[in-house]
Amino acid sequence: MTEITIHPIGYITTPFKQKFGIPRQPNLANAKGVVTLSDAYSDINVFKGLSGYSHVWLLFQFSETIHAGWQATVKAPRLGGNAKLGVFASRSTHRPNGIGMSVVTYLGHNTKKGRLCLEVSGVDLLDNTPIIDIKPYIPYADAINGSHTPFDNAQGSAQPKNQYDVHYTPRATQQLAKCAMYQPDLPELIDAVLSQDPRPAYKKKKHTDNKRYGCQLYDWDIIWRVSGQIITVENIRLVASPDA
């Protein structure tokens, strides 16, 4: 077969510095991202007419897993993490060409330090993910009336609901107030990410989990525990300074 060579058009900056904690689909958290285009594509004309759209598709490469190769069947989180689906019946990262897609909210574009940037929100991408294409979201073609999935509930909606309340210890509350002075959207982002419970699917069957978990958002490590339907944030610290 003829080989196809694809070059990234740019890279996206996001709050997610590690895979653990990233929402499983776009728009489950109001996480912001900035796509910085490479010099070869940094012509303002590439975005001519885009301001009329509310959303865009980002096509990207699963750069952290592409080297692991693909699998014919994959474990599906929506099926509890043990049952398997065919790779083409899933959104798994382990794909033949490692290509993903996310529809995100378009916030505008501008030039920063001589580089053309696209600002978006609702991202579910790892920081520094390669972007291979950008396309406008077109409702009449991309939102299909009557469509369904095997995971639809009685109301016809497959979107997962946030089932966990997020609480903070007094110490974490004070830390969060300080962090928010530098990153105003951090409190909302922590609540959105943790309320979906980022733990592996098999862990969610346990009402009490004695393990302490951590996920990095921006430059902060968020340390938390689970008890029943409550996730409690115990500590928020700068990654480069564990004593902060």
JSON list of C-alpha atoms in Angstrom, two decimals:
[
{"chain": "A", "resi": 1, "resn": "MET", "atom": "CA", "xyz": [0.00, 0.00, 0.00]},
{"chain": "A", "resi": 2, "resn": "THR", "atom": "CA", "xyz": [1.13, 3.55, -0.67]},
{"chain": "A", "resi": 3, "resn": "GLU", "atom": "CA", "xyz": [2.49, 5.25, 2.42]},
{"chain": "A", "resi": 4, "resn": "ILE", "atom": "CA", "xyz": [1.09, 8.61, 3.48]},
{"chain": "A", "resi": 5, "resn": "THR", "atom": "CA", "xyz": [3.27, 11.14, 5.27]},
{"chain": "A", "resi": 6, "resn": "ILE", "atom": "CA", "xyz": [1.53, 13.55, 7.62]},
{"chain": "A", "resi": 7, "resn": "HIS", "atom": "CA", "xyz": [3.30, 16.46, 9.29]},
{"chain": "A", "resi": 8, "resn": "PRO", "atom": "CA", "xyz": [1.88, 18.27, 12.35]},
{"chain": "A", "resi": 9, "resn": "ILE", "atom": "CA", "xyz": [0.55, 21.73, 11.59]},
{"chain": "A", "resi": 10, "resn": "GLY", "atom": "CA", "xyz": [1.21, 22.76, 15.18]},
{"chain": "A", "resi": 11, "resn": "TYR", "atom": "CA", "xyz": [1.00, 21.71, 18.82]},
{"chain": "A", "resi": 12, "resn": "ILE", "atom": "CA", "xyz": [-1.58, 22.38, 21.52]},
{"chain": "A", "resi": 13, "resn": "THR", "atom": "CA", "xyz": [-0.90, 23.67, 25.02]},
{"chain": "A", "resi": 14, "resn": "THR", "atom": "CA", "xyz": [-3.35, 22.35, 27.64]},
{"chain": "A", "resi": 15, "resn": "PRO", "atom": "CA", "xyz": [-3.61, 22.07, 31.45]},
{"chain": "A", "resi": 16, "resn": "PHE", "atom": "CA", "xyz": [-3.15, 18.27, 31.23]},
{"chain": "A", "resi": 17, "resn": "LYS", "atom": "CA", "xyz": [0.49, 17.38, 31.79]},
{"chain": "A", "resi": 18, "resn": "GLN", "atom": "CA", "xyz": [-0.15, 13.62, 32.17]},
{"chain": "A", "resi": 19, "resn": "LYS", "atom": "CA", "xyz": [-2.71, 11.19, 30.79]},
{"chain": "A", "resi": 20, "resn": "PHE", "atom": "CA", "xyz": [-4.28, 10.44, 34.17]},
{"chain": "A", "resi": 21, "resn": "GLY", "atom": "CA", "xyz": [-7.04, 12.96, 34.80]},
{"chain": "A", "resi": 22, "resn": "ILE", "atom": "CA", "xyz": [-7.77, 13.90, 31.20]},
{"chain": "A", "resi": 23, "resn": "PRO", "atom": "CA", "xyz": [-11.55, 13.77, 30.50]},
{"chain": "A", "resi": 24, "resn": "ARG", "atom": "CA", "xyz": [-12.45, 10.78, 28.34]},
{"chain": "A", "resi": 25, "resn": "GLN", "atom": "CA", "xyz": [-14.22, 12.96, 25.79]},
{"chain": "A", "resi": 26, "resn": "PRO", "atom": "CA", "xyz": [-14.14, 16.66, 24.84]},
{"chain": "A", "resi": 27, "resn": "ASN", "atom": "CA", "xyz": [-16.36, 19.25, 26.57]},
{"chain": "A", "resi": 28, "resn": "LEU", "atom": "CA", "xyz": [-16.72, 17.28, 29.82]},
{"chain": "A", "resi": 29, "resn": "ALA", "atom": "CA", "xyz": [-14.56, 19.99, 31.41]},
{"chain": "A", "resi": 30, "resn": "ASN", "atom": "CA", "xyz": [-14.12, 23.60, 30.40]},
{"chain": "A", "resi": 31, "resn": "ALA", "atom": "CA", "xyz": [-10.37, 23.15, 29.94]},
{"chain": "A", "resi": 32, "resn": "LYS", "atom": "CA", "xyz": [-8.74, 25.74, 27.70]},
{"chain": "A", "resi": 33, "resn": "GLY", "atom": "CA", "xyz": [-6.10, 25.07, 25.08]},
{"chain": "A", "resi": 34, "resn": "VAL", "atom": "CA", "xyz": [-3.98, 27.03, 22.62]},
{"chain": "A", "resi": 35, "resn": "VAL", "atom": "CA", "xyz": [-2.93, 25.58, 19.26]},
{"chain": "A", "resi": 36, "resn": "THR", "atom": "CA", "xyz": [0.29, 27.24, 18.10]},
{"chain": "A", "resi": 37, "resn": "LEU", "atom": "CA", "xyz": [0.81, 26.74, 14.37]},
{"chain": "A", "resi": 38, "resn": "SER", "atom": "CA", "xyz": [4.17, 25.84, 12.90]},
{"chain": "A", "resi": 39, "resn": "ASP", "atom": "CA", "xyz": [5.96, 28.48, 10.84]},
{"chain": "A", "resi": 40, "resn": "ALA", "atom": "CA", "xyz": [4.95, 26.82, 7.55]},
{"chain": "A", "resi": 41, "resn": "TYR", "atom": "CA", "xyz": [1.27, 27.42, 8.34]},
{"chain": "A", "resi": 42, "resn": "SER", "atom": "CA", "xyz": [1.50, 30.66, 10.31]},
{"chain": "A", "resi": 43, "resn": "ASP", "atom": "CA", "xyz": [-0.36, 32.74, 7.74]},
{"chain": "A", "resi": 44, "resn": "ILE", "atom": "CA", "xyz": [-3.35, 34.65, 9.14]},
{"chain": "A", "resi": 45, "resn": "ASN", "atom": "CA", "xyz": [-5.30, 33.78, 5.98]},
{"chain": "A", "resi": 46, "resn": "VAL", "atom": "CA", "xyz": [-5.63, 30.13, 7.10]},
{"chain": "A", "resi": 47, "resn": "PHE", "atom": "CA", "xyz": [-8.30, 31.30, 9.57]},
{"chain": "A", "resi": 48, "resn": "LYS", "atom": "CA", "xyz": [-10.17, 33.60, 7.18]},
{"chain": "A", "resi": 49, "resn": "GLY", "atom": "CA", "xyz": [-13.91, 33.04, 7.75]},
{"chain": "A", "resi": 50, "resn": "LEU", "atom": "CA", "xyz": [-13.48, 30.87, 10.84]},
{"chain": "A", "resi": 51, "resn": "SER", "atom": "CA", "xyz": [-14.83, 33.55, 13.20]},
{"chain": "A", "resi": 52, "resn": "GLY", "atom": "CA", "xyz": [-18.36, 32.70, 12.06]},
{"chain": "A", "resi": 53, "resn": "TYR", "atom": "CA", "xyz": [-18.17, 29.24, 13.64]},
{"chain": "A", "resi": 54, "resn": "SER", "atom": "CA", "xyz": [-18.76, 28.35, 17.28]},
{"chain": "A", "resi": 55, "resn": "HIS", "atom": "CA", "xyz": [-16.82, 25.05, 17.25]},
{"chain": "A", "resi": 56, "resn": "VAL", "atom": "CA", "xyz": [-13.99, 23.37, 15.39]},
{"chain": "A", "resi": 57, "resn": "TRP", "atom": "CA", "xyz": [-12.70, 19.85, 14.99]},
{"chain": "A", "resi": 58, "resn": "LEU", "atom": "CA", "xyz": [-9.13, 19.17, 16.03]},
{"chain": "A", "resi": 59, "resn": "LEU", "atom": "CA", "xyz": [-7.50, 16.16, 14.41]},
{"chain": "A", "resi": 60, "resn": "PHE", "atom": "CA", "xyz": [-4.43, 15.04, 16.30]},
{"chain": "A", "resi": 61, "resn": "GLN", "atom": "CA", "xyz": [-2.00, 12.22, 16.90]},
{"chain": "A", "resi": 62, "resn": "PHE", "atom": "CA", "xyz": [-1.93, 10.11, 20.06]},
{"chain": "A", "resi": 63, "resn": "SER", "atom": "CA", "xyz": [1.77, 10.83, 20.32]},
{"chain": "A", "resi": 64, "resn": "GLU", "atom": "CA", "xyz": [2.24, 9.15, 23.72]},
{"chain": "A", "resi": 65, "resn": "THR", "atom": "CA", "xyz": [0.90, 5.76, 22.57]},
{"chain": "A", "resi": 66, "resn": "ILE", "atom": "CA", "xyz": [1.64, 5.65, 18.81]},
{"chain": "A", "resi": 67, "resn": "HIS", "atom": "CA", "xyz": [4.88, 3.73, 19.38]},
{"chain": "A", "resi": 68, "resn": "ALA", "atom": "CA", "xyz": [3.06, 0.96, 21.28]},
{"chain": "A", "resi": 69, "resn": "GLY", "atom": "CA", "xyz": [1.25, -0.08, 18.11]},
{"chain": "A", "resi": 70, "resn": "TRP", "atom": "CA", "xyz": [-2.39, -0.91, 17.63]},
{"chain": "A", "resi": 71, "resn": "GLN", "atom": "CA", "xyz": [-4.69, -3.66, 18.91]},
{"chain": "A", "resi": 72, "resn": "ALA", "atom": "CA", "xyz": [-7.65, -5.33, 17.21]},
{"chain": "A", "resi": 73, "resn": "THR", "atom": "CA", "xyz": [-9.66, -5.25, 20.45]},
{"chain": "A", "resi": 74, "resn": "VAL", "atom": "CA", "xyz": [-9.37, -2.82, 23.34]},
{"chain": "A", "resi": 75, "resn": "LYS", "atom": "CA", "xyz": [-10.71, -2.57, 26.87]},
{"chain": "A", "resi": 76, "resn": "ALA", "atom": "CA", "xyz": [-13.62, -0.15, 26.98]},
{"chain": "A", "resi": 77, "resn": "PRO", "atom": "CA", "xyz": [-13.98, 2.10, 30.07]},
{"chain": "A", "resi": 78, "resn": "ARG", "atom": "CA", "xyz": [-17.72, 2.40, 29.39]},
{"chain": "A", "resi": 79, "resn": "LEU", "atom": "CA", "xyz": [-17.99, -1.39, 29.80]},
{"chain": "A", "resi": 80, "resn": "GLY", "atom": "CA", "xyz": [-16.25, -1.43, 33.18]},
{"chain": "A", "resi": 81, "resn": "GLY", "atom": "CA", "xyz": [-12.67, -1.62, 31.93]},
{"chain": "A", "resi": 82, "resn": "ASN", "atom": "CA", "xyz": [-12.55, -5.40, 31.41]},
{"chain": "A", "resi": 83, "resn": "ALA", "atom": "CA", "xyz": [-14.89, -6.16, 28.49]},
{"chain": "A", "resi": 84, "resn": "LYS", "atom": "CA", "xyz": [-13.42, -5.51, 25.04]},
{"chain": "A", "resi": 85, "resn": "LEU", "atom": "CA", "xyz": [-14.59, -3.85, 21.85]},
{"chain": "A", "resi": 86, "resn": "GLY", "atom": "CA", "xyz": [-13.14, -3.81, 18.38]},
{"chain": "A", "resi": 87, "resn": "VAL", "atom": "CA", "xyz": [-10.75, -0.92, 17.89]},
{"chain": "A", "resi": 88, "resn": "PHE", "atom": "CA", "xyz": [-12.99, 0.57, 15.19]},
{"chain": "A", "resi": 89, "resn": "ALA", "atom": "CA", "xyz": [-15.96, 0.47, 17.59]},
{"chain": "A", "resi": 90, "resn": "SER", "atom": "CA", "xyz": [-14.06, 2.55, 20.14]},
{"chain": "A", "resi": 91, "resn": "ARG", "atom": "CA", "xyz": [-12.23, 5.83, 20.65]},
{"chain": "A", "resi": 92, "resn": "SER", "atom": "CA", "xyz": [-9.15, 3.99, 21.91]},
{"chain": "A", "resi": 93, "resn": "THR", "atom": "CA", "xyz": [-5.71, 5.58, 21.61]},
{"chain": "A", "resi": 94, "resn": "HIS", "atom": "CA", "xyz": [-4.26, 2.28, 20.31]},
{"chain": "A", "resi": 95, "resn": "ARG", "atom": "CA", "xyz": [-5.20, 2.72, 16.65]},
{"chain": "A", "resi": 96, "resn": "PRO", "atom": "CA", "xyz": [-3.48, 1.74, 13.40]},
{"chain": "A", "resi": 97, "resn": "ASN", "atom": "CA", "xyz": [-2.53, 5.35, 12.62]},
{"chain": "A", "resi": 98, "resn": "GLY", "atom": "CA", "xyz": [-2.93, 6.85, 16.09]},
{"chain": "A", "resi": 99, "resn": "ILE", "atom": "CA", "xyz": [-5.31, 9.58, 14.91]},
{"chain": "A", "resi": 100, "resn": "GLY", "atom": "CA", "xyz": [-7.83, 11.18, 17.26]},
{"chain": "A", "resi": 101, "resn": "MET", "atom": "CA", "xyz": [-10.46, 13.88, 16.86]},
{"chain": "A", "resi": 102, "resn": "SER", "atom": "CA", "xyz": [-12.12, 16.28, 19.26]},
{"chain": "A", "resi": 103, "resn": "VAL", "atom": "CA", "xyz": [-14.77, 18.92, 18.73]},
{"chain": "A", "resi": 104, "resn": "VAL", "atom": "CA", "xyz": [-13.99, 21.99, 20.84]},
{"chain": "A", "resi": 105, "resn": "THR", "atom": "CA", "xyz": [-15.30, 25.51, 21.33]},
{"chain": "A", "resi": 106, "resn": "TYR", "atom": "CA", "xyz": [-13.64, 28.16, 19.18]},
{"chain": "A", "resi": 107, "resn": "LEU", "atom": "CA", "xyz": [-12.58, 31.16, 21.27]},
{"chain": "A", "resi": 108, "resn": "GLY", "atom": "CA", "xyz": [-10.68, 33.13, 18.64]},
{"chain": "A", "resi": 109, "resn": "HIS", "atom": "CA", "xyz": [-7.26, 33.37, 17.06]},
{"chain": "A", "resi": 110, "resn": "ASN", "atom": "CA", "xyz": [-4.39, 35.79, 17.44]},
{"chain": "A", "resi": 111, "resn": "THR", "atom": "CA", "xyz": [-0.66, 36.19, 17.06]},
{"chain": "A", "resi": 112, "resn": "LYS", "atom": "CA", "xyz": [1.66, 35.68, 20.02]},
{"chain": "A", "resi": 113, "resn": "LYS", "atom": "CA", "xyz": [5.40, 36.30, 19.72]},
{"chain": "A", "resi": 114, "resn": "GLY", "atom": "CA", "xyz": [5.11, 36.12, 15.97]},
{"chain": "A", "resi": 115, "resn": "ARG", "atom": "CA", "xyz": [3.28, 32.75, 16.00]},
{"chain": "A", "resi": 116, "resn": "LEU", "atom": "CA", "xyz": [-0.31, 32.24, 14.90]},
{"chain": "A", "resi": 117, "resn": "CYS", "atom": "CA", "xyz": [-2.47, 30.76, 17.68]},
{"chain": "A", "resi": 118, "resn": "LEU", "atom": "CA", "xyz": [-5.96, 29.27, 17.90]},
{"chain": "A", "resi": 119, "resn": "GLU", "atom": "CA", "xyz": [-7.67, 29.46, 21.29]},
{"chain": "A", "resi": 120, "resn": "VAL", "atom": "CA", "xyz": [-10.22, 26.78, 22.20]},
{"chain": "A", "resi": 121, "resn": "SER", "atom": "CA", "xyz": [-11.99, 25.30, 25.24]},
{"chain": "A", "resi": 122, "resn": "GLY", "atom": "CA", "xyz": [-13.43, 21.93, 26.20]},
{"chain": "A", "resi": 123, "resn": "VAL", "atom": "CA", "xyz": [-10.18, 20.17, 25.31]},
{"chain": "A", "resi": 124, "resn": "ASP", "atom": "CA", "xyz": [-9.38, 16.58, 26.25]},
{"chain": "A", "resi": 125, "resn": "LEU", "atom": "CA", "xyz": [-5.81, 16.52, 24.95]},
{"chain": "A", "resi": 126, "resn": "LEU", "atom": "CA", "xyz": [-2.45, 16.00, 26.61]},
{"chain": "A", "resi": 127, "resn": "ASP", "atom": "CA", "xyz": [-0.23, 19.06, 26.70]},
{"chain": "A", "resi": 128, "resn": "ASN", "atom": "CA", "xyz": [1.98, 19.37, 23.58]},
{"chain": "A", "resi": 129, "resn": "THR", "atom": "CA", "xyz": [-0.14, 16.99, 21.48]},
{"chain": "A", "resi": 130, "resn": "PRO", "atom": "CA", "xyz": [0.62, 17.28, 17.74]},
{"chain": "A", "resi": 131, "resn": "ILE", "atom": "CA", "xyz": [-2.30, 18.75, 15.76]},
{"chain": "A", "resi": 132, "resn": "ILE", "atom": "CA", "xyz": [-2.59, 17.47, 12.21]},
{"chain": "A", "resi": 133, "resn": "ASP", "atom": "CA", "xyz": [-5.65, 19.38, 10.98]},
{"chain": "A", "resi": 134, "resn": "ILE", "atom": "CA", "xyz": [-8.36, 21.87, 11.98]},
{"chain": "A", "resi": 135, "resn": "LYS", "atom": "CA", "xyz": [-11.85, 21.86, 10.46]},
{"chain": "A", "resi": 136, "resn": "PRO", "atom": "CA", "xyz": [-14.99, 23.88, 11.21]},
{"chain": "A", "resi": 137, "resn": "TYR", "atom": "CA", "xyz": [-17.84, 22.08, 12.99]},
{"chain": "A", "resi": 138, "resn": "ILE", "atom": "CA", "xyz": [-20.95, 22.16, 10.80]},
{"chain": "A", "resi": 139, "resn": "PRO", "atom": "CA", "xyz": [-24.13, 21.32, 12.79]},
{"chain": "A", "resi": 140, "resn": "TYR", "atom": "CA", "xyz": [-26.34, 20.07, 9.95]},
{"chain": "A", "resi": 141, "resn": "ALA", "atom": "CA", "xyz": [-23.68, 17.58, 8.84]},
{"chain": "A", "resi": 142, "resn": "ASP", "atom": "CA", "xyz": [-21.90, 16.77, 12.12]},
{"chain": "A", "resi": 143, "resn": "ALA", "atom": "CA", "xyz": [-24.91, 16.52, 14.48]},
{"chain": "A", "resi": 144, "resn": "ILE", "atom": "CA", "xyz": [-27.07, 13.69, 13.16]},
{"chain": "A", "resi": 145, "resn": "ASN", "atom": "CA", "xyz": [-30.67, 13.59, 14.37]},
{"chain": "A", "resi": 146, "resn": "GLY", "atom": "CA", "xyz": [-31.72, 10.12, 15.48]},
{"chain": "A", "resi": 147, "resn": "SER", "atom": "CA", "xyz": [-28.19, 8.87, 15.96]},
{"chain": "A", "resi": 148, "resn": "HIS", "atom": "CA", "xyz": [-27.57, 6.46, 18.84]},
{"chain": "A", "resi": 149, "resn": "THR", "atom": "CA", "xyz": [-24.88, 4.43, 20.59]},
{"chain": "A", "resi": 150, "resn": "PRO", "atom": "CA", "xyz": [-24.95, 1.14, 22.52]},
{"chain": "A", "resi": 151, "resn": "PHE", "atom": "CA", "xyz": [-24.50, 3.17, 25.72]},
{"chain": "A", "resi": 152, "resn": "ASP", "atom": "CA", "xyz": [-27.60, 5.35, 25.44]},
{"chain": "A", "resi": 153, "resn": "ASN", "atom": "CA", "xyz": [-29.73, 5.50, 28.57]},
{"chain": "A", "resi": 154, "resn": "ALA", "atom": "CA", "xyz": [-33.49, 5.67, 28.73]},
{"chain": "A", "resi": 155, "resn": "GLN", "atom": "CA", "xyz": [-33.41, 9.39, 27.97]},
{"chain": "A", "resi": 156, "resn": "GLY", "atom": "CA", "xyz": [-31.36, 8.79, 24.83]},
{"chain": "A", "resi": 157, "resn": "SER", "atom": "CA", "xyz": [-28.23, 10.50, 26.15]},
{"chain": "A", "resi": 158, "resn": "ALA", "atom": "CA", "xyz": [-24.94, 8.64, 26.45]},
{"chain": "A", "resi": 159, "resn": "GLN", "atom": "CA", "xyz": [-23.06, 11.51, 28.08]},
{"chain": "A", "resi": 160, "resn": "PRO", "atom": "CA", "xyz": [-21.67, 10.41, 31.45]},
{"chain": "A", "resi": 161, "resn": "LYS", "atom": "CA", "xyz": [-22.93, 12.27, 34.50]},
{"chain": "A", "resi": 162, "resn": "ASN", "atom": "CA", "xyz": [-20.74, 13.67, 37.23]},
{"chain": "A", "resi": 163, "resn": "GLN", "atom": "CA", "xyz": [-21.47, 11.40, 40.18]},
{"chain": "A", "resi": 164, "resn": "TYR", "atom": "CA", "xyz": [-18.97, 12.60, 42.76]},
{"chain": "A", "resi": 165, "resn": "ASP", "atom": "CA", "xyz": [-19.02, 15.64, 45.03]},
{"chain": "A", "resi": 166, "resn": "VAL", "atom": "CA", "xyz": [-15.66, 17.34, 45.35]},
{"chain": "A", "resi": 167, "resn": "HIS", "atom": "CA", "xyz": [-14.69, 18.56, 48.82]},
{"chain": "A", "resi": 168, "resn": "TYR", "atom": "CA", "xyz": [-11.52, 20.24, 50.10]},
{"chain": "A", "resi": 169, "resn": "THR", "atom": "CA", "xyz": [-9.71, 19.96, 53.39]},
{"chain": "A", "resi": 170, "resn": "PRO", "atom": "CA", "xyz": [-9.08, 23.31, 55.14]},
{"chain": "A", "resi": 171, "resn": "ARG", "atom": "CA", "xyz": [-5.46, 23.11, 54.04]},
{"chain": "A", "resi": 172, "resn": "ALA", "atom": "CA", "xyz": [-6.39, 22.46, 50.40]},
{"chain": "A", "resi": 173, "resn": "THR", "atom": "CA", "xyz": [-8.95, 25.29, 50.50]},
{"chain": "A", "resi": 174, "resn": "GLN", "atom": "CA", "xyz": [-6.23, 27.76, 51.50]},
{"chain": "A", "resi": 175, "resn": "GLN", "atom": "CA", "xyz": [-3.86, 26.39, 48.87]},
{"chain": "A", "resi": 176, "resn": "LEU", "atom": "CA", "xyz": [-6.51, 26.62, 46.16]},
{"chain": "A", "resi": 177, "resn": "ALA", "atom": "CA", "xyz": [-7.19, 30.27, 46.96]},
{"chain": "A", "resi": 178, "resn": "LYS", "atom": "CA", "xyz": [-3.50, 31.06, 46.46]},
{"chain": "A", "resi": 179, "resn": "CYS", "atom": "CA", "xyz": [-3.25, 29.02, 43.26]},
{"chain": "A", "resi": 180, "resn": "ALA", "atom": "CA", "xyz": [-6.33, 30.73, 41.81]},
{"chain": "A", "resi": 181, "resn": "MET", "atom": "CA", "xyz": [-4.53, 34.07, 42.00]},
{"chain": "A", "resi": 182, "resn": "TYR", "atom": "CA", "xyz": [-2.18, 32.77, 39.29]},
{"chain": "A", "resi": 183, "resn": "GLN", "atom": "CA", "xyz": [-4.56, 30.41, 37.46]},
{"chain": "A", "resi": 184, "resn": "PRO", "atom": "CA", "xyz": [-8.16, 31.65, 37.86]},
{"chain": "A", "resi": 185, "resn": "ASP", "atom": "CA", "xyz": [-9.76, 28.68, 36.11]},
{"chain": "A", "resi": 186, "resn": "LEU", "atom": "CA", "xyz": [-8.03, 26.09, 38.31]},
{"chain": "A", "resi": 187, "resn": "PRO", "atom": "CA", "xyz": [-10.89, 25.68, 40.87]},
{"chain": "A", "resi": 188, "resn": "GLU", "atom": "CA", "xyz": [-13.48, 25.04, 38.16]},
{"chain": "A", "resi": 189, "resn": "LEU", "atom": "CA", "xyz": [-11.13, 22.66, 36.35]},
{"chain": "A", "resi": 190, "resn": "ILE", "atom": "CA", "xyz": [-10.37, 20.61, 39.47]},
{"chain": "A", "resi": 191, "resn": "ASP", "atom": "CA", "xyz": [-14.09, 20.22, 40.21]},
{"chain": "A", "resi": 192, "resn": "ALA", "atom": "CA", "xyz": [-14.88, 19.21, 36.62]},
{"chain": "A", "resi": 193, "resn": "VAL", "atom": "CA", "xyz": [-12.07, 16.67, 36.35]},
{"chain": "A", "resi": 194, "resn": "LEU", "atom": "CA", "xyz": [-12.48, 15.03, 39.75]},
{"chain": "A", "resi": 195, "resn": "SER", "atom": "CA", "xyz": [-16.28, 14.92, 39.74]},
{"chain": "A", "resi": 196, "resn": "GLN", "atom": "CA", "xyz": [-15.99, 12.48, 36.81]},
{"chain": "A", "resi": 197, "resn": "ASP", "atom": "CA", "xyz": [-13.65, 10.24, 38.86]},
{"chain": "A", "resi": 198, "resn": "PRO", "atom": "CA", "xyz": [-10.50, 9.74, 36.74]},
{"chain": "A", "resi": 199, "resn": "ARG", "atom": "CA", "xyz": [-9.69, 6.40, 38.38]},
{"chain": "A", "resi": 200, "resn": "PRO", "atom": "CA", "xyz": [-9.63, 3.19, 36.28]},
{"chain": "A", "resi": 201, "resn": "ALA", "atom": "CA", "xyz": [-13.10, 1.76, 35.69]},
{"chain": "A", "resi": 202, "resn": "TYR", "atom": "CA", "xyz": [-12.60, -1.26, 37.95]},
{"chain": "A", "resi": 203, "resn": "LYS", "atom": "CA", "xyz": [-11.75, 1.05, 40.86]},
{"chain": "A", "resi": 204, "resn": "LYS", "atom": "CA", "xyz": [-15.09, 2.83, 40.61]},
{"chain": "A", "resi": 205, "resn": "LYS", "atom": "CA", "xyz": [-16.90, -0.25, 41.89]},
{"chain": "A", "resi": 206, "resn": "LYS", "atom": "CA", "xyz": [-15.34, 0.33, 45.30]},
{"chain": "A", "resi": 207, "resn": "HIS", "atom": "CA", "xyz": [-17.23, 2.68, 47.63]},
{"chain": "A", "resi": 208, "resn": "THR", "atom": "CA", "xyz": [-14.13, 3.23, 49.73]},
{"chain": "A", "resi": 209, "resn": "ASP", "atom": "CA", "xyz": [-10.64, 3.40, 48.27]},
{"chain": "A", "resi": 210, "resn": "ASN", "atom": "CA", "xyz": [-7.76, 3.82, 50.69]},
{"chain": "A", "resi": 211, "resn": "LYS", "atom": "CA", "xyz": [-5.33, 4.84, 47.97]},
{"chain": "A", "resi": 212, "resn": "ARG", "atom": "CA", "xyz": [-4.24, 8.46, 47.63]},
{"chain": "A", "resi": 213, "resn": "TYR", "atom": "CA", "xyz": [-4.32, 9.68, 44.01]},
{"chain": "A", "resi": 214, "resn": "GLY", "atom": "CA", "xyz": [-2.65, 12.59, 42.27]},
{"chain": "A", "resi": 215, "resn": "CYS", "atom": "CA", "xyz": [-3.06, 14.29, 38.92]},
{"chain": "A", "resi": 216, "resn": "GLN", "atom": "CA", "xyz": [-1.26, 17.29, 37.49]},
{"chain": "A", "resi": 217, "resn": "LEU", "atom": "CA", "xyz": [-3.23, 20.28, 36.20]},
{"chain": "A", "resi": 218, "resn": "TYR", "atom": "CA", "xyz": [-1.12, 23.13, 34.87]},
{"chain": "A", "resi": 219, "resn": "ASP", "atom": "CA", "xyz": [1.84, 23.34, 37.26]},
{"chain": "A", "resi": 220, "resn": "TRP", "atom": "CA", "xyz": [0.07, 21.88, 40.29]},
{"chain": "A", "resi": 221, "resn": "ASP", "atom": "CA", "xyz": [-0.23, 18.37, 41.67]},
{"chain": "A", "resi": 222, "resn": "ILE", "atom": "CA", "xyz": [-3.74, 17.72, 42.99]},
{"chain": "A", "resi": 223, "resn": "ILE", "atom": "CA", "xyz": [-3.73, 15.06, 45.73]},
{"chain": "A", "resi": 224, "resn": "TRP", "atom": "CA", "xyz": [-7.08, 13.42, 46.58]},
{"chain": "A", "resi": 225, "resn": "ARG", "atom": "CA", "xyz": [-8.91, 10.45, 48.06]},
{"chain": "A", "resi": 226, "resn": "VAL", "atom": "CA", "xyz": [-12.28, 8.78, 47.45]},
{"chain": "A", "resi": 227, "resn": "SER", "atom": "CA", "xyz": [-14.87, 7.78, 50.05]},
{"chain": "A", "resi": 228, "resn": "GLY", "atom": "CA", "xyz": [-18.34, 6.83, 48.89]},
{"chain": "A", "resi": 229, "resn": "GLN", "atom": "CA", "xyz": [-19.53, 9.47, 46.44]},
{"chain": "A", "resi": 230, "resn": "ILE", "atom": "CA", "xyz": [-17.19, 12.11, 47.80]},
{"chain": "A", "resi": 231, "resn": "ILE", "atom": "CA", "xyz": [-13.75, 12.99, 46.49]},
{"chain": "A", "resi": 232, "resn": "THR", "atom": "CA", "xyz": [-11.70, 15.00, 48.95]},
{"chain": "A", "resi": 233, "resn": "VAL", "atom": "CA", "xyz": [-8.77, 17.12, 47.82]},
{"chain": "A", "resi": 234, "resn": "GLU", "atom": "CA", "xyz": [-6.11, 16.96, 50.52]},
{"chain": "A", "resi": 235, "resn": "ASN", "atom": "CA", "xyz": [-3.20, 18.87, 49.04]},
{"chain": "A", "resi": 236, "resn": "ILE", "atom": "CA", "xyz": [-2.38, 21.18, 46.12]},
{"chain": "A", "resi": 237, "resn": "ARG", "atom": "CA", "xyz": [1.30, 21.80, 45.49]},
{"chain": "A", "resi": 238, "resn": "LEU", "atom": "CA", "xyz": [3.58, 23.16, 42.81]},
{"chain": "A", "resi": 239, "resn": "VAL", "atom": "CA", "xyz": [5.15, 20.35, 40.81]},
{"chain": "A", "resi": 240, "resn": "ALA", "atom": "CA", "xyz": [8.63, 21.89, 40.95]},
{"chain": "A", "resi": 241, "resn": "SER", "atom": "CA", "xyz": [8.37, 22.58, 44.68]},
{"chain": "A", "resi": 242, "resn": "PRO", "atom": "CA", "xyz": [6.87, 19.69, 46.72]},
{"chain": "A", "resi": 243, "resn": "ASP", "atom": "CA", "xyz": [6.99, 21.80, 49.88]},
{"chain": "A", "resi": 244, "resn": "ALA", "atom": "CA", "xyz": [4.93, 24.62, 48.37]}
]
